[in-house]
Amino acid sequence: MIRVVLADDQPLVRSGIAMLLAAEPDIAVVGECADGAAAVDLARTLRPDVLLMDVRMPGTDGVAATGAITADDSGPGPVVRVLILTTYHVDDAVRAALRAGASGFVLKDAAPAELTMAVRAVAAGEAWLDPAVARSLLTDFAALGAPAGPGDADLARLTDREREVLVQVAHGLSNTEIARRLHIGEATVKTHLGRVLTKLGLRDRAQAVAAAYRTGLMPPLP
């Protein structure tokens, strides 16, 4: 069961999303709140699999709350992954939330099926980016300086197969698609990806995509 917390300052939006997710047999909404500070508290106490976070809220906004949640890995239970909820396709706040550690974002006007797919993907450790704007976001990440990120020496620690997996992740493929393309088991893909994250000091799939471009493993986007 995927445990979800909702953070949105609009009660109608929050209740509508809660009803939508609660109708799914594998998703349970375990908490709701209306601001970022409360979202941080619920993340620490409930340790949900996914925290669906509105990027703009009064007081502590979604960006600051995302940074606090992703920086706090000391609690028991699973890693809390943040999925940003936004009205806008891409703006500075969305980019800042992704840099703060969010695993992706979904639009408030997305189809119900897309929202549930996004929740499941993020809960599984994958990134979720709207395909229409993923290229723009990746270009932004590729242009960022990253003094604390992986460098050539770190990249050299990867095996050939681990590099292959990282390249496929950077192309946006799921674990199932990577397994099919590389003719290996899905469990093997997960193992290789886990080793990539460990060796490069990364937290999740979204950071792995950014790292692939920043290190030059993937060519710069046009």
JSON list of N, CA and C in Angstrom, two decimals, residues 113-190:
[
{"chain": "A", "resi": 113, "resn": "ALA", "atom": "N", "xyz": [-5.83, 9.75, -14.17]},
{"chain": "A", "resi": 113, "resn": "ALA", "atom": "CA", "xyz": [-4.94, 8.61, -14.40]},
{"chain": "A", "resi": 113, "resn": "ALA", "atom": "C", "xyz": [-3.48, 9.03, -14.33]},
{"chain": "A", "resi": 114, "resn": "GLU", "atom": "N", "xyz": [-3.18, 10.24, -14.81]},
{"chain": "A", "resi": 114, "resn": "GLU", "atom": "CA", "xyz": [-1.81, 10.72, -14.76]},
{"chain": "A", "resi": 114, "resn": "GLU", "atom": "C", "xyz": [-1.36, 10.96, -13.33]},
{"chain": "A", "resi": 115, "resn": "LEU", "atom": "N", "xyz": [-2.24, 11.51, -12.51]},
{"chain": "A", "resi": 115, "resn": "LEU", "atom": "CA", "xyz": [-1.91, 11.75, -11.11]},
{"chain": "A", "resi": 115, "resn": "LEU", "atom": "C", "xyz": [-1.59, 10.45, -10.39]},
{"chain": "A", "resi": 116, "resn": "THR", "atom": "N", "xyz": [-2.42, 9.45, -10.57]},
{"chain": "A", "resi": 116, "resn": "THR", "atom": "CA", "xyz": [-2.18, 8.18, -9.90]},
{"chain": "A", "resi": 116, "resn": "THR", "atom": "C", "xyz": [-0.92, 7.50, -10.41]},
{"chain": "A", "resi": 117, "resn": "MET", "atom": "N", "xyz": [-0.66, 7.62, -11.71]},
{"chain": "A", "resi": 117, "resn": "MET", "atom": "CA", "xyz": [0.58, 7.06, -12.26]},
{"chain": "A", "resi": 117, "resn": "MET", "atom": "C", "xyz": [1.79, 7.78, -11.67]},
{"chain": "A", "resi": 118, "resn": "ALA", "atom": "N", "xyz": [1.68, 9.09, -11.51]},
{"chain": "A", "resi": 118, "resn": "ALA", "atom": "CA", "xyz": [2.78, 9.86, -10.95]},
{"chain": "A", "resi": 118, "resn": "ALA", "atom": "C", "xyz": [3.07, 9.43, -9.51]},
{"chain": "A", "resi": 119, "resn": "VAL", "atom": "N", "xyz": [2.02, 9.25, -8.72]},
{"chain": "A", "resi": 119, "resn": "VAL", "atom": "CA", "xyz": [2.19, 8.81, -7.33]},
{"chain": "A", "resi": 119, "resn": "VAL", "atom": "C", "xyz": [2.87, 7.45, -7.28]},
{"chain": "A", "resi": 120, "resn": "ARG", "atom": "N", "xyz": [2.42, 6.53, -8.12]},
{"chain": "A", "resi": 120, "resn": "ARG", "atom": "CA", "xyz": [3.01, 5.19, -8.12]},
{"chain": "A", "resi": 120, "resn": "ARG", "atom": "C", "xyz": [4.47, 5.22, -8.58]},
{"chain": "A", "resi": 121, "resn": "ALA", "atom": "N", "xyz": [4.75, 6.03, -9.58]},
{"chain": "A", "resi": 121, "resn": "ALA", "atom": "CA", "xyz": [6.12, 6.10, -10.09]},
{"chain": "A", "resi": 121, "resn": "ALA", "atom": "C", "xyz": [7.07, 6.66, -9.03]},
{"chain": "A", "resi": 122, "resn": "VAL", "atom": "N", "xyz": [6.67, 7.74, -8.38]},
{"chain": "A", "resi": 122, "resn": "VAL", "atom": "CA", "xyz": [7.52, 8.36, -7.37]},
{"chain": "A", "resi": 122, "resn": "VAL", "atom": "C", "xyz": [7.68, 7.43, -6.17]},
{"chain": "A", "resi": 123, "resn": "ALA", "atom": "N", "xyz": [6.62, 6.73, -5.78]},
{"chain": "A", "resi": 123, "resn": "ALA", "atom": "CA", "xyz": [6.72, 5.78, -4.67]},
{"chain": "A", "resi": 123, "resn": "ALA", "atom": "C", "xyz": [7.70, 4.67, -4.99]},
{"chain": "A", "resi": 124, "resn": "ALA", "atom": "N", "xyz": [7.83, 4.33, -6.28]},
{"chain": "A", "resi": 124, "resn": "ALA", "atom": "CA", "xyz": [8.75, 3.27, -6.71]},
{"chain": "A", "resi": 124, "resn": "ALA", "atom": "C", "xyz": [10.18, 3.77, -6.88]},
{"chain": "A", "resi": 125, "resn": "GLY", "atom": "N", "xyz": [10.40, 5.07, -6.59]},
{"chain": "A", "resi": 125, "resn": "GLY", "atom": "CA", "xyz": [11.74, 5.62, -6.69]},
{"chain": "A", "resi": 125, "resn": "GLY", "atom": "C", "xyz": [12.07, 6.21, -8.04]},
{"chain": "A", "resi": 126, "resn": "GLU", "atom": "N", "xyz": [11.07, 6.36, -8.90]},
{"chain": "A", "resi": 126, "resn": "GLU", "atom": "CA", "xyz": [11.31, 6.94, -10.21]},
{"chain": "A", "resi": 126, "resn": "GLU", "atom": "C", "xyz": [10.98, 8.43, -10.20]},
{"chain": "A", "resi": 127, "resn": "ALA", "atom": "N", "xyz": [11.50, 9.14, -11.19]},
{"chain": "A", "resi": 127, "resn": "ALA", "atom": "CA", "xyz": [11.17, 10.56, -11.34]},
{"chain": "A", "resi": 127, "resn": "ALA", "atom": "C", "xyz": [9.90, 10.67, -12.19]},
{"chain": "A", "resi": 128, "resn": "TRP", "atom": "N", "xyz": [9.14, 11.73, -11.96]},
{"chain": "A", "resi": 128, "resn": "TRP", "atom": "CA", "xyz": [7.96, 11.97, -12.79]},
{"chain": "A", "resi": 128, "resn": "TRP", "atom": "C", "xyz": [8.02, 13.40, -13.29]},
{"chain": "A", "resi": 129, "resn": "LEU", "atom": "N", "xyz": [8.24, 13.56, -14.58]},
{"chain": "A", "resi": 129, "resn": "LEU", "atom": "CA", "xyz": [8.28, 14.88, -15.19]},
{"chain": "A", "resi": 129, "resn": "LEU", "atom": "C", "xyz": [7.33, 14.90, -16.37]},
{"chain": "A", "resi": 130, "resn": "ASP", "atom": "N", "xyz": [6.57, 15.95, -16.48]},
{"chain": "A", "resi": 130, "resn": "ASP", "atom": "CA", "xyz": [5.68, 16.12, -17.63]},
{"chain": "A", "resi": 130, "resn": "ASP", "atom": "C", "xyz": [6.52, 16.05, -18.90]},
{"chain": "A", "resi": 131, "resn": "PRO", "atom": "N", "xyz": [6.24, 15.10, -19.80]},
{"chain": "A", "resi": 131, "resn": "PRO", "atom": "CA", "xyz": [7.08, 14.96, -21.00]},
{"chain": "A", "resi": 131, "resn": "PRO", "atom": "C", "xyz": [7.23, 16.24, -21.80]},
{"chain": "A", "resi": 132, "resn": "ALA", "atom": "N", "xyz": [6.21, 17.09, -21.78]},
{"chain": "A", "resi": 132, "resn": "ALA", "atom": "CA", "xyz": [6.24, 18.30, -22.59]},
{"chain": "A", "resi": 132, "resn": "ALA", "atom": "C", "xyz": [7.29, 19.29, -22.11]},
{"chain": "A", "resi": 133, "resn": "VAL", "atom": "N", "xyz": [7.68, 19.18, -20.84]},
{"chain": "A", "resi": 133, "resn": "VAL", "atom": "CA", "xyz": [8.61, 20.16, -20.29]},
{"chain": "A", "resi": 133, "resn": "VAL", "atom": "C", "xyz": [9.88, 19.51, -19.73]},
{"chain": "A", "resi": 134, "resn": "ALA", "atom": "N", "xyz": [9.99, 18.20, -19.83]},
{"chain": "A", "resi": 134, "resn": "ALA", "atom": "CA", "xyz": [11.16, 17.52, -19.28]},
{"chain": "A", "resi": 134, "resn": "ALA", "atom": "C", "xyz": [12.45, 18.02, -19.90]},
{"chain": "A", "resi": 135, "resn": "ARG", "atom": "N", "xyz": [12.44, 18.25, -21.20]},
{"chain": "A", "resi": 135, "resn": "ARG", "atom": "CA", "xyz": [13.66, 18.70, -21.88]},
{"chain": "A", "resi": 135, "resn": "ARG", "atom": "C", "xyz": [14.12, 20.06, -21.32]},
{"chain": "A", "resi": 136, "resn": "SER", "atom": "N", "xyz": [13.18, 20.96, -21.10]},
{"chain": "A", "resi": 136, "resn": "SER", "atom": "CA", "xyz": [13.52, 22.27, -20.53]},
{"chain": "A", "resi": 136, "resn": "SER", "atom": "C", "xyz": [14.14, 22.13, -19.15]},
{"chain": "A", "resi": 137, "resn": "LEU", "atom": "N", "xyz": [13.56, 21.27, -18.33]},
{"chain": "A", "resi": 137, "resn": "LEU", "atom": "CA", "xyz": [14.07, 21.08, -16.97]},
{"chain": "A", "resi": 137, "resn": "LEU", "atom": "C", "xyz": [15.46, 20.46, -16.99]},
{"chain": "A", "resi": 138, "resn": "LEU", "atom": "N", "xyz": [15.66, 19.47, -17.84]},
{"chain": "A", "resi": 138, "resn": "LEU", "atom": "CA", "xyz": [16.96, 18.81, -17.90]},
{"chain": "A", "resi": 138, "resn": "LEU", "atom": "C", "xyz": [18.03, 19.77, -18.40]},
{"chain": "A", "resi": 139, "resn": "THR", "atom": "N", "xyz": [17.66, 20.65, -19.31]},
{"chain": "A", "resi": 139, "resn": "THR", "atom": "CA", "xyz": [18.61, 21.66, -19.77]},
{"chain": "A", "resi": 139, "resn": "THR", "atom": "C", "xyz": [19.01, 22.57, -18.62]},
{"chain": "A", "resi": 140, "resn": "ASP", "atom": "N", "xyz": [18.05, 22.94, -17.79]},
{"chain": "A", "resi": 140, "resn": "ASP", "atom": "CA", "xyz": [18.35, 23.76, -16.61]},
{"chain": "A", "resi": 140, "resn": "ASP", "atom": "C", "xyz": [19.32, 23.04, -15.68]},
{"chain": "A", "resi": 141, "resn": "PHE", "atom": "N", "xyz": [19.03, 21.77, -15.41]},
{"chain": "A", "resi": 141, "resn": "PHE", "atom": "CA", "xyz": [19.89, 21.01, -14.52]},
{"chain": "A", "resi": 141, "resn": "PHE", "atom": "C", "xyz": [21.30, 20.86, -15.10]},
{"chain": "A", "resi": 142, "resn": "ALA", "atom": "N", "xyz": [21.38, 20.63, -16.39]},
{"chain": "A", "resi": 142, "resn": "ALA", "atom": "CA", "xyz": [22.68, 20.44, -17.01]},
{"chain": "A", "resi": 142, "resn": "ALA", "atom": "C", "xyz": [23.53, 21.69, -16.91]},
{"chain": "A", "resi": 143, "resn": "ALA", "atom": "N", "xyz": [22.89, 22.85, -16.85]},
{"chain": "A", "resi": 143, "resn": "ALA", "atom": "CA", "xyz": [23.62, 24.11, -16.79]},
{"chain": "A", "resi": 143, "resn": "ALA", "atom": "C", "xyz": [24.02, 24.50, -15.38]},
{"chain": "A", "resi": 144, "resn": "LEU", "atom": "N", "xyz": [23.51, 23.78, -14.39]},
{"chain": "A", "resi": 144, "resn": "LEU", "atom": "CA", "xyz": [23.78, 24.16, -13.00]},
{"chain": "A", "resi": 144, "resn": "LEU", "atom": "C", "xyz": [25.20, 23.78, -12.59]},
{"chain": "A", "resi": 145, "resn": "GLY", "atom": "N", "xyz": [25.85, 24.61, -11.83]},
{"chain": "A", "resi": 145, "resn": "GLY", "atom": "CA", "xyz": [27.09, 24.22, -11.18]},
{"chain": "A", "resi": 145, "resn": "GLY", "atom": "C", "xyz": [26.74, 23.29, -10.04]},
{"chain": "A", "resi": 146, "resn": "ALA", "atom": "N", "xyz": [27.59, 22.33, -9.79]},
{"chain": "A", "resi": 146, "resn": "ALA", "atom": "CA", "xyz": [27.29, 21.36, -8.73]},
{"chain": "A", "resi": 146, "resn": "ALA", "atom": "C", "xyz": [28.56, 20.98, -7.99]},
{"chain": "A", "resi": 147, "resn": "PRO", "atom": "N", "xyz": [29.08, 21.86, -7.14]},
{"chain": "A", "resi": 147, "resn": "PRO", "atom": "CA", "xyz": [30.32, 21.57, -6.45]},
{"chain": "A", "resi": 147, "resn": "PRO", "atom": "C", "xyz": [30.26, 20.34, -5.57]},
{"chain": "A", "resi": 148, "resn": "ALA", "atom": "N", "xyz": [29.05, 20.03, -5.07]},
{"chain": "A", "resi": 148, "resn": "ALA", "atom": "CA", "xyz": [28.93, 18.87, -4.18]},
{"chain": "A", "resi": 148, "resn": "ALA", "atom": "C", "xyz": [28.48, 17.63, -4.93]},
{"chain": "A", "resi": 149, "resn": "GLY", "atom": "N", "xyz": [28.29, 17.76, -6.24]},
{"chain": "A", "resi": 149, "resn": "GLY", "atom": "CA", "xyz": [27.79, 16.64, -7.02]},
{"chain": "A", "resi": 149, "resn": "GLY", "atom": "C", "xyz": [28.92, 15.74, -7.50]},
{"chain": "A", "resi": 150, "resn": "PRO", "atom": "N", "xyz": [28.55, 14.66, -8.20]},
{"chain": "A", "resi": 150, "resn": "PRO", "atom": "CA", "xyz": [29.55, 13.72, -8.68]},
{"chain": "A", "resi": 150, "resn": "PRO", "atom": "C", "xyz": [30.42, 14.33, -9.76]},
{"chain": "A", "resi": 151, "resn": "GLY", "atom": "N", "xyz": [31.68, 13.89, -9.81]},
{"chain": "A", "resi": 151, "resn": "GLY", "atom": "CA", "xyz": [32.61, 14.36, -10.83]},
{"chain": "A", "resi": 151, "resn": "GLY", "atom": "C", "xyz": [33.14, 13.20, -11.62]},
{"chain": "A", "resi": 152, "resn": "ASP", "atom": "N", "xyz": [34.16, 13.45, -12.43]},
{"chain": "A", "resi": 152, "resn": "ASP", "atom": "CA", "xyz": [34.72, 12.40, -13.29]},
{"chain": "A", "resi": 152, "resn": "ASP", "atom": "C", "xyz": [35.24, 11.23, -12.48]},
{"chain": "A", "resi": 153, "resn": "ALA", "atom": "N", "xyz": [35.87, 11.52, -11.33]},
{"chain": "A", "resi": 153, "resn": "ALA", "atom": "CA", "xyz": [36.42, 10.44, -10.51]},
{"chain": "A", "resi": 153, "resn": "ALA", "atom": "C", "xyz": [35.31, 9.52, -10.00]},
{"chain": "A", "resi": 154, "resn": "ASP", "atom": "N", "xyz": [34.18, 10.13, -9.62]},
{"chain": "A", "resi": 154, "resn": "ASP", "atom": "CA", "xyz": [33.05, 9.32, -9.15]},
{"chain": "A", "resi": 154, "resn": "ASP", "atom": "C", "xyz": [32.48, 8.48, -10.29]},
{"chain": "A", "resi": 155, "resn": "LEU", "atom": "N", "xyz": [32.37, 9.11, -11.46]},
{"chain": "A", "resi": 155, "resn": "LEU", "atom": "CA", "xyz": [31.82, 8.41, -12.61]},
{"chain": "A", "resi": 155, "resn": "LEU", "atom": "C", "xyz": [32.70, 7.22, -12.99]},
{"chain": "A", "resi": 156, "resn": "ALA", "atom": "N", "xyz": [34.01, 7.35, -12.79]},
{"chain": "A", "resi": 156, "resn": "ALA", "atom": "CA", "xyz": [34.94, 6.27, -13.12]},
{"chain": "A", "resi": 156, "resn": "ALA", "atom": "C", "xyz": [34.74, 5.04, -12.24]},
{"chain": "A", "resi": 157, "resn": "ARG", "atom": "N", "xyz": [34.06, 5.22, -11.10]},
{"chain": "A", "resi": 157, "resn": "ARG", "atom": "CA", "xyz": [33.82, 4.10, -10.21]},
{"chain": "A", "resi": 157, "resn": "ARG", "atom": "C", "xyz": [32.70, 3.19, -10.69]},
{"chain": "A", "resi": 158, "resn": "LEU", "atom": "N", "xyz": [31.93, 3.67, -11.65]},
{"chain": "A", "resi": 158, "resn": "LEU", "atom": "CA", "xyz": [30.82, 2.87, -12.16]},
{"chain": "A", "resi": 158, "resn": "LEU", "atom": "C", "xyz": [31.32, 1.80, -13.12]},
{"chain": "A", "resi": 159, "resn": "THR", "atom": "N", "xyz": [30.68, 0.64, -13.06]},
{"chain": "A", "resi": 159, "resn": "THR", "atom": "CA", "xyz": [30.97, -0.41, -14.03]},
{"chain": "A", "resi": 159, "resn": "THR", "atom": "C", "xyz": [30.32, -0.03, -15.37]},
{"chain": "A", "resi": 160, "resn": "ASP", "atom": "N", "xyz": [30.72, -0.75, -16.43]},
{"chain": "A", "resi": 160, "resn": "ASP", "atom": "CA", "xyz": [30.13, -0.48, -17.73]},
{"chain": "A", "resi": 160, "resn": "ASP", "atom": "C", "xyz": [28.61, -0.66, -17.70]},
{"chain": "A", "resi": 161, "resn": "ARG", "atom": "N", "xyz": [28.15, -1.70, -17.02]},
{"chain": "A", "resi": 161, "resn": "ARG", "atom": "CA", "xyz": [26.71, -1.95, -16.95]},
{"chain": "A", "resi": 161, "resn": "ARG", "atom": "C", "xyz": [26.01, -0.86, -16.16]},
{"chain": "A", "resi": 162, "resn": "GLU", "atom": "N", "xyz": [26.62, -0.39, -15.08]},
{"chain": "A", "resi": 162, "resn": "GLU", "atom": "CA", "xyz": [26.03, 0.68, -14.29]},
{"chain": "A", "resi": 162, "resn": "GLU", "atom": "C", "xyz": [25.91, 1.96, -15.11]},
{"chain": "A", "resi": 163, "resn": "ARG", "atom": "N", "xyz": [26.92, 2.22, -15.92]},
{"chain": "A", "resi": 163, "resn": "ARG", "atom": "CA", "xyz": [26.85, 3.40, -16.82]},
{"chain": "A", "resi": 163, "resn": "ARG", "atom": "C", "xyz": [25.71, 3.23, -17.82]},
{"chain": "A", "resi": 164, "resn": "GLU", "atom": "N", "xyz": [25.58, 2.03, -18.36]},
{"chain": "A", "resi": 164, "resn": "GLU", "atom": "CA", "xyz": [24.49, 1.77, -19.31]},
{"chain": "A", "resi": 164, "resn": "GLU", "atom": "C", "xyz": [23.13, 2.06, -18.68]},
{"chain": "A", "resi": 165, "resn": "VAL", "atom": "N", "xyz": [22.97, 1.58, -17.46]},
{"chain": "A", "resi": 165, "resn": "VAL", "atom": "CA", "xyz": [21.70, 1.79, -16.76]},
{"chain": "A", "resi": 165, "resn": "VAL", "atom": "C", "xyz": [21.47, 3.28, -16.51]},
{"chain": "A", "resi": 166, "resn": "LEU", "atom": "N", "xyz": [22.52, 3.98, -16.10]},
{"chain": "A", "resi": 166, "resn": "LEU", "atom": "CA", "xyz": [22.39, 5.42, -15.85]},
{"chain": "A", "resi": 166, "resn": "LEU", "atom": "C", "xyz": [21.99, 6.18, -17.12]},
{"chain": "A", "resi": 167, "resn": "VAL", "atom": "N", "xyz": [22.57, 5.80, -18.25]},
{"chain": "A", "resi": 167, "resn": "VAL", "atom": "CA", "xyz": [22.23, 6.43, -19.52]},
{"chain": "A", "resi": 167, "resn": "VAL", "atom": "C", "xyz": [20.75, 6.21, -19.85]},
{"chain": "A", "resi": 168, "resn": "GLN", "atom": "N", "xyz": [20.28, 4.99, -19.64]},
{"chain": "A", "resi": 168, "resn": "GLN", "atom": "CA", "xyz": [18.88, 4.68, -19.93]},
{"chain": "A", "resi": 168, "resn": "GLN", "atom": "C", "xyz": [17.95, 5.46, -19.01]},
{"chain": "A", "resi": 169, "resn": "VAL", "atom": "N", "xyz": [18.34, 5.59, -17.74]},
{"chain": "A", "resi": 169, "resn": "VAL", "atom": "CA", "xyz": [17.55, 6.39, -16.79]},
{"chain": "A", "resi": 169, "resn": "VAL", "atom": "C", "xyz": [17.49, 7.83, -17.27]},
{"chain": "A", "resi": 170, "resn": "ALA", "atom": "N", "xyz": [18.62, 8.35, -17.74]},
{"chain": "A", "resi": 170, "resn": "ALA", "atom": "CA", "xyz": [18.68, 9.74, -18.22]},
{"chain": "A", "resi": 170, "resn": "ALA", "atom": "C", "xyz": [17.81, 9.94, -19.46]},
{"chain": "A", "resi": 171, "resn": "HIS", "atom": "N", "xyz": [17.58, 8.87, -20.21]},
{"chain": "A", "resi": 171, "resn": "HIS", "atom": "CA", "xyz": [16.70, 8.95, -21.38]},
{"chain": "A", "resi": 171, "resn": "HIS", "atom": "C", "xyz": [15.23, 8.89, -20.97]},
{"chain": "A", "resi": 172, "resn": "GLY", "atom": "N", "xyz": [14.97, 8.69, -19.66]},
{"chain": "A", "resi": 172, "resn": "GLY", "atom": "CA", "xyz": [13.59, 8.68, -19.17]},
{"chain": "A", "resi": 172, "resn": "GLY", "atom": "C", "xyz": [12.92, 7.33, -19.16]},
{"chain": "A", "resi": 173, "resn": "LEU", "atom": "N", "xyz": [13.69, 6.25, -19.33]},
{"chain": "A", "resi": 173, "resn": "LEU", "atom": "CA", "xyz": [13.09, 4.92, -19.36]},
{"chain": "A", "resi": 173, "resn": "LEU", "atom": "C", "xyz": [12.80, 4.41, -17.94]},
{"chain": "A", "resi": 174, "resn": "SER", "atom": "N", "xyz": [11.74, 3.64, -17.81]},
{"chain": "A", "resi": 174, "resn": "SER", "atom": "CA", "xyz": [11.41, 3.00, -16.54]},
{"chain": "A", "resi": 174, "resn": "SER", "atom": "C", "xyz": [12.29, 1.76, -16.35]},
{"chain": "A", "resi": 175, "resn": "ASN", "atom": "N", "xyz": [12.25, 1.18, -15.15]},
{"chain": "A", "resi": 175, "resn": "ASN", "atom": "CA", "xyz": [13.04, -0.02, -14.90]},
{"chain": "A", "resi": 175, "resn": "ASN", "atom": "C", "xyz": [12.63, -1.16, -15.84]},
{"chain": "A", "resi": 176, "resn": "THR", "atom": "N", "xyz": [11.33, -1.28, -16.07]},
{"chain": "A", "resi": 176, "resn": "THR", "atom": "CA", "xyz": [10.85, -2.34, -16.97]},
{"chain": "A", "resi": 176, "resn": "THR", "atom": "C", "xyz": [11.38, -2.14, -18.39]},
{"chain": "A", "resi": 177, "resn": "GLU", "atom": "N", "xyz": [11.35, -0.90, -18.86]},
{"chain": "A", "resi": 177, "resn": "GLU", "atom": "CA", "xyz": [11.84, -0.61, -20.22]},
{"chain": "A", "resi": 177, "resn": "GLU", "atom": "C", "xyz": [13.34, -0.83, -20.31]},
{"chain": "A", "resi": 178, "resn": "ILE", "atom": "N", "xyz": [14.08, -0.46, -19.26]},
{"chain": "A", "resi": 178, "resn": "ILE", "atom": "CA", "xyz": [15.53, -0.67, -19.26]},
{"chain": "A", "resi": 178, "resn": "ILE", "atom": "C", "xyz": [15.85, -2.15, -19.30]},
{"chain": "A", "resi": 179, "resn": "ALA", "atom": "N", "xyz": [15.12, -2.93, -18.50]},
{"chain": "A", "resi": 179, "resn": "ALA", "atom": "CA", "xyz": [15.35, -4.37, -18.46]},
{"chain": "A", "resi": 179, "resn": "ALA", "atom": "C", "xyz": [15.13, -4.98, -19.84]},
{"chain": "A", "resi": 180, "resn": "ARG", "atom": "N", "xyz": [14.09, -4.53, -20.52]},
{"chain": "A", "resi": 180, "resn": "ARG", "atom": "CA", "xyz": [13.78, -5.06, -21.86]},
{"chain": "A", "resi": 180, "resn": "ARG", "atom": "C", "xyz": [14.87, -4.65, -22.86]},
{"chain": "A", "resi": 181, "resn": "ARG", "atom": "N", "xyz": [15.32, -3.40, -22.77]},
{"chain": "A", "resi": 181, "resn": "ARG", "atom": "CA", "xyz": [16.31, -2.90, -23.73]},
{"chain": "A", "resi": 181, "resn": "ARG", "atom": "C", "xyz": [17.67, -3.55, -23.52]},
{"chain": "A", "resi": 182, "resn": "LEU", "atom": "N", "xyz": [18.07, -3.76, -22.26]},
{"chain": "A", "resi": 182, "resn": "LEU", "atom": "CA", "xyz": [19.39, -4.32, -21.98]},
{"chain": "A", "resi": 182, "resn": "LEU", "atom": "C", "xyz": [19.38, -5.84, -21.82]},
{"chain": "A", "resi": 183, "resn": "HIS", "atom": "N", "xyz": [18.19, -6.43, -21.96]},
{"chain": "A", "resi": 183, "resn": "HIS", "atom": "CA", "xyz": [18.05, -7.90, -21.88]},
{"chain": "A", "resi": 183, "resn": "HIS", "atom": "C", "xyz": [18.53, -8.43, -20.52]},
{"chain": "A", "resi": 184, "resn": "ILE", "atom": "N", "xyz": [18.09, -7.76, -19.46]},
{"chain": "A", "resi": 184, "resn": "ILE", "atom": "CA", "xyz": [18.40, -8.21, -18.11]},
{"chain": "A", "resi": 184, "resn": "ILE", "atom": "C", "xyz": [17.11, -8.15, -17.30]},
{"chain": "A", "resi": 185, "resn": "GLY", "atom": "N", "xyz": [17.13, -8.75, -16.11]},
{"chain": "A", "resi": 185, "resn": "GLY", "atom": "CA", "xyz": [15.95, -8.75, -15.27]},
{"chain": "A", "resi": 185, "resn": "GLY", "atom": "C", "xyz": [15.69, -7.39, -14.64]},
{"chain": "A", "resi": 186, "resn": "GLU", "atom": "N", "xyz": [14.42, -7.14, -14.32]},
{"chain": "A", "resi": 186, "resn": "GLU", "atom": "CA", "xyz": [14.07, -5.86, -13.69]},
{"chain": "A", "resi": 186, "resn": "GLU", "atom": "C", "xyz": [14.74, -5.73, -12.32]},
{"chain": "A", "resi": 187, "resn": "ALA", "atom": "N", "xyz": [14.84, -6.84, -11.59]},
{"chain": "A", "resi": 187, "resn": "ALA", "atom": "CA", "xyz": [15.51, -6.81, -10.29]},
{"chain": "A", "resi": 187, "resn": "ALA", "atom": "C", "xyz": [16.98, -6.43, -10.45]},
{"chain": "A", "resi": 188, "resn": "THR", "atom": "N", "xyz": [17.59, -6.89, -11.54]},
{"chain": "A", "resi": 188, "resn": "THR", "atom": "CA", "xyz": [18.99, -6.54, -11.81]},
{"chain": "A", "resi": 188, "resn": "THR", "atom": "C", "xyz": [19.13, -5.06, -12.11]},
{"chain": "A", "resi": 189, "resn": "VAL", "atom": "N", "xyz": [18.17, -4.50, -12.83]},
{"chain": "A", "resi": 189, "resn": "VAL", "atom": "CA", "xyz": [18.19, -3.05, -13.09]},
{"chain": "A", "resi": 189, "resn": "VAL", "atom": "C", "xyz": [18.14, -2.29, -11.78]},
{"chain": "A", "resi": 190, "resn": "LYS", "atom": "N", "xyz": [17.24, -2.70, -10.88]},
{"chain": "A", "resi": 190, "resn": "LYS", "atom": "CA", "xyz": [17.12, -2.02, -9.58]},
{"chain": "A", "resi": 190, "resn": "LYS", "atom": "C", "xyz": [18.43, -2.10, -8.80]}
]
